[in-house]
Each structure stands twice: as C-alpha cells, then as structure tokens.
C-alpha cells in the first residue's frame, strides 16, 4: 500500500493526477499532512468524502506508533520509542536548547558501521528506514510536544549511518525543506556521517540533494587511533577523508562540524589536541569542532575523561584559533545521549530502556 509520506512534492502531484484528480489536491493533502500534521483522513475536511474514502482504502498515513517515551528530569529532553509496521523499533530524541528545539532522528534500524564506542551497532544493521518512517519521526514528535514547541532543527544523528540510506534520506530532506511540505530551513538540518567518503562526495555532487549541514565523526586525529575506534577508517582513511572534506564546495554559513568523542587515554591527550589542530591546518574557517566527553556505561571498555582534561583539550584548540565547543550530552538520565539509542528489550507490551549505559555520538 502506498504511504503518502514516501512522496516528495513532485511525486505527490504525479500520484494525485494519476488518480484522475486535479493538481490542487496535492496542495490540500500536503497541507493536512505536513501543515496540520493530522493523524487520520477524517480530519481532512476540505476533501470530498469520496476522496477521503479512497485514501483510506488505498494509502497509509502513519508509519510509526508510539510504544513509550521517557522525559529527562535533568533537561526536559524526551526520548521516543516507535514501533514500525514490521515490529522493529526506532528511537527519536526531542532536545530543548536555549532558544530552539532540535530533533535527533534515526535513519536505520541498527547500524553496520561498527564504531566500538557505540551501542546502536551492537546487533549490526537490521534494515534501512523508509522515507515515511524518517519523516514521521518529525511529524509525530511535533504532534506530541505541541505546536508551541516548534521543532526548527533536525539532526540525523540517531540510530544508523544516514548516508548508507542515501535515497530515503535525500527524499526525507526534500520533504523537510520544501515550503509546500514541512518547510524547515536548510541550514537547520544536519546530516552526521561516520565518514563514508564516496557518499559524502555524492551528496555534494547530487543537484537534487538539498544543501544541508554536514557533520563528520572524526574522533581521532591520526589514522591508527581512528582505526581502533572506527573500523570504517580502514577503508576510508583519515587522510583521504580530510582531503575530501577540504575540497567540498561548502557555502558560507555551512561550516562542517567535526565531531570528536573524548575517550580517556585513547584520544584525549594534549598531543591529540595539537595533532587535531595540525590536521585542520589552514582550513580553520571550514570547520567547527564539537567535543563530546564519552559517557561510560557498566562494562564499557572506555572511560570518560575528567573535566579538566576536557577543558585542556578545548583550550589547546582555541590557542590555534579553531572554533571548538564542548557538548555535554543531553538526556543522560534517559540514555538519550548520542550513541545510546537502542532499546533494551520488548517484553510483551512492556518496554524498558537502557537507563544507565551511555555511549557516544557518531
Ligand atoms: S556511531 Fe553512528 S555510524 Fe557509528 S556505529 Fe553508531 S550509529 Fe553507526
């Protein structure tokens, strides 16, 4: 059955025409789905009963159902657990920031990339999410938190490697940035990749891929260390990755974010900070560095560095005039921090989230 949220606007129009309806029906349907964010066809009151019935019988409107959610008492972030039609589950995190709201969205069930510090990847990749499953995380989260908390920012940093689900991600971003659909600002959408070089190049060469921000998980300043924590570095070396990033046609205001999870004794020494600064070299204006202290969990082989080590690392980057900031993960008390997204079990109807473990960002 067709799911209407799998269509970008052009496809929706074509589909509407194919049913023998006038083109403006696409506009009406889009307004109900993306503007009003309705959850049933009965709410689409300016469509005839006949059209509504046809839609009911031949299309799907919702891709996810809410299983449960947890709200952080610390910072108000909310972690949602959604069930997909085939029974798999994914998570989304709503994050209140100082002056806006951000949604951290998943693109895959599981992940094949295998970063050693990441909990999402432990069972490998189960499957890609469809476009509608990606888009519906935004729509249903927004519906849940209410219109007064408009989610203006989206980060593809949830479960999965977004660029390994390229086509569905692209269409989801087309829907998110189309003024006739969700109408979010391109600048407020960030795709975070573990650094798959050919996919990053493809994203920048592809004229139909809306220009959005790119974040790359670097997590080390040398190939040897990176290989240890990110096996993807074996085939996508840090040298080639930086060469690619340095040559991307990045517009003003779209600086590339280098994400760096600080792991005690692994990549957090002063010499690592100096090495990182040298790696960035003269391309300081092209990057921002996002330092994320690792959140250890019981049984984790890694530890979180002390605050003074984190501050020292940060200061060194500043000495080189590199724009760097420390992000203390939000929602730690509900395991919504980066890399923690993975529900513990589904036991009948009762779902328990992992509550103490914490891992990191891609
Ligand atoms: S950090 Fe991201 S890319 Fe790496 S294994 Fe986890 S989900 Fe996959």
CSV table of C-alpha atoms in Angstrom, one decimal, residues 111-244:
chain,number,residue,atom,x,y,z
A,111,UNK,CA,23.9,0.1,12.1
A,112,UNK,CA,26.5,-1.7,10.1
A,113,UNK,CA,29.4,0.7,10.7
A,114,UNK,CA,30.6,-0.8,14.0
A,115,UNK,CA,32.1,2.1,15.9
A,116,UNK,CA,33.5,0.4,19.0
A,117,UNK,CA,32.0,3.0,21.4
A,118,UNK,CA,28.5,2.8,20.0
A,119,UNK,CA,25.7,0.8,21.4
A,120,UNK,CA,23.4,1.2,18.4
A,121,UNK,CA,25.7,-1.0,16.3
A,122,UNK,CA,25.8,-4.0,18.6
A,123,UNK,CA,23.3,-6.1,16.6
A,124,UNK,CA,24.5,-4.8,13.3
A,125,UNK,CA,22.2,-3.4,10.6
A,126,UNK,CA,18.7,-4.7,10.5
A,127,UNK,CA,17.3,-2.5,7.8
A,128,UNK,CA,17.1,1.0,6.3
A,129,UNK,CA,14.1,3.1,7.3
A,130,UNK,CA,11.8,4.2,4.6
A,131,UNK,CA,11.3,7.9,3.8
A,132,UNK,CA,8.0,7.9,5.5
A,133,UNK,CA,9.5,6.3,8.6
A,134,UNK,CA,12.1,9.1,8.8
A,135,UNK,CA,9.6,11.9,8.1
A,136,UNK,CA,7.1,10.5,10.5
A,137,UNK,CA,9.5,10.8,13.4
A,138,UNK,CA,9.4,14.5,12.9
A,139,UNK,CA,5.6,14.8,12.4
A,140,UNK,CA,4.7,12.6,15.3
A,141,UNK,CA,7.2,14.1,17.7
A,142,UNK,CA,6.0,17.6,16.8
A,143,UNK,CA,2.4,16.5,17.3
A,144,UNK,CA,3.4,15.0,20.7
A,145,UNK,CA,5.2,18.1,22.1
A,146,UNK,CA,2.6,20.6,20.7
A,147,UNK,CA,2.8,23.5,18.2
A,148,UNK,CA,4.1,26.0,20.8
A,149,UNK,CA,7.3,24.0,20.8
A,150,UNK,CA,8.1,24.1,17.1
A,151,UNK,CA,10.9,21.9,16.2
A,152,UNK,CA,13.1,24.0,14.0
A,153,UNK,CA,16.3,21.9,13.9
A,154,UNK,CA,16.8,18.3,12.8
A,155,UNK,CA,20.0,16.3,13.3
A,156,UNK,CA,20.4,13.0,11.6
A,157,UNK,CA,22.4,11.6,14.5
A,158,UNK,CA,20.1,8.9,15.8
A,159,UNK,CA,20.4,5.2,15.0
A,160,UNK,CA,22.2,4.4,11.8
A,161,UNK,CA,24.6,5.9,9.3
A,162,UNK,CA,22.4,8.3,7.3
A,163,UNK,CA,24.5,8.2,4.1
A,164,UNK,CA,24.2,4.4,4.0
A,165,UNK,CA,20.4,5.0,3.4
A,166,UNK,CA,21.1,7.7,0.8
A,167,UNK,CA,17.9,7.8,-1.3
A,168,UNK,CA,15.4,7.6,1.6
A,169,UNK,CA,17.4,10.2,3.5
A,170,UNK,CA,17.5,12.5,0.5
A,171,UNK,CA,13.8,12.3,-0.1
A,172,UNK,CA,13.1,12.9,3.6
A,173,UNK,CA,15.2,16.1,3.5
A,174,UNK,CA,13.4,17.2,0.3
A,175,UNK,CA,10.1,16.8,2.2
A,176,UNK,CA,11.5,18.6,5.3
A,177,UNK,CA,12.9,21.6,3.3
A,178,UNK,CA,10.0,22.0,0.8
A,179,UNK,CA,7.9,25.0,1.7
A,180,UNK,CA,4.8,23.2,0.5
A,181,UNK,CA,5.6,20.4,2.9
A,182,UNK,CA,7.5,20.8,6.2
A,183,UNK,CA,9.3,23.9,5.2
A,184,UNK,CA,12.3,23.7,7.5
A,185,UNK,CA,15.4,25.8,6.9
A,186,UNK,CA,18.2,24.0,5.1
A,187,UNK,CA,20.7,25.5,7.5
A,188,UNK,CA,18.9,23.9,10.4
A,189,UNK,CA,19.3,20.3,9.2
A,190,UNK,CA,22.5,18.4,9.8
A,191,UNK,CA,23.5,15.1,8.4
A,192,UNK,CA,26.0,13.3,10.5
A,193,UNK,CA,28.2,10.7,8.9
A,194,UNK,CA,30.8,8.4,10.2
A,195,UNK,CA,32.9,9.5,7.1
A,196,UNK,CA,31.9,7.3,4.1
A,197,UNK,CA,33.9,9.3,1.6
A,198,UNK,CA,32.2,8.3,-1.7
A,199,UNK,CA,28.8,9.0,-0.2
A,200,UNK,CA,29.8,12.4,1.1
A,201,UNK,CA,31.1,13.3,-2.4
A,202,UNK,CA,27.9,12.0,-3.9
A,203,UNK,CA,25.8,14.2,-1.6
A,204,UNK,CA,27.6,17.3,-2.7
A,205,UNK,CA,27.5,16.4,-6.4
A,206,UNK,CA,23.9,15.5,-6.4
A,207,UNK,CA,21.9,18.5,-7.5
A,208,UNK,CA,18.7,17.1,-6.1
A,209,UNK,CA,20.1,16.6,-2.6
A,210,UNK,CA,19.1,19.8,-0.7
A,211,UNK,CA,22.1,21.6,0.7
A,212,UNK,CA,22.2,21.0,4.4
A,213,UNK,CA,24.9,20.9,7.0
A,214,UNK,CA,27.4,18.1,7.3
A,215,UNK,CA,28.8,16.7,10.5
A,216,UNK,CA,31.5,14.1,10.4
A,217,UNK,CA,32.6,11.8,13.2
A,218,UNK,CA,36.3,12.2,13.4
A,219,UNK,CA,37.0,11.0,16.9
A,220,UNK,CA,40.8,10.9,16.4
A,221,UNK,CA,43.5,12.9,14.8
A,222,UNK,CA,45.6,10.1,13.4
A,223,UNK,CA,44.8,7.0,11.3
A,224,UNK,CA,46.0,4.5,13.9
A,225,UNK,CA,43.8,5.7,16.7
A,226,UNK,CA,40.8,6.2,14.5
A,227,UNK,CA,41.1,2.7,13.1
A,228,UNK,CA,40.9,1.3,16.6
A,229,UNK,CA,37.6,3.0,17.5
A,230,UNK,CA,36.1,3.4,14.0
A,231,UNK,CA,36.8,0.4,11.8
A,232,UNK,CA,35.4,2.3,8.8
A,233,UNK,CA,38.7,4.1,8.8
A,234,UNK,CA,40.4,1.1,7.3
A,235,UNK,CA,38.7,1.7,4.0
A,236,UNK,CA,38.0,5.5,4.5
A,237,UNK,CA,41.3,6.7,5.9
A,238,UNK,CA,41.6,9.9,7.9
A,239,UNK,CA,43.9,11.3,5.3
A,240,UNK,CA,41.5,10.7,2.4
A,241,UNK,CA,38.6,11.9,4.5
A,242,UNK,CA,40.2,15.2,5.3
A,243,UNK,CA,41.3,15.7,1.7
A,244,UNK,CA,37.7,15.2,0.7
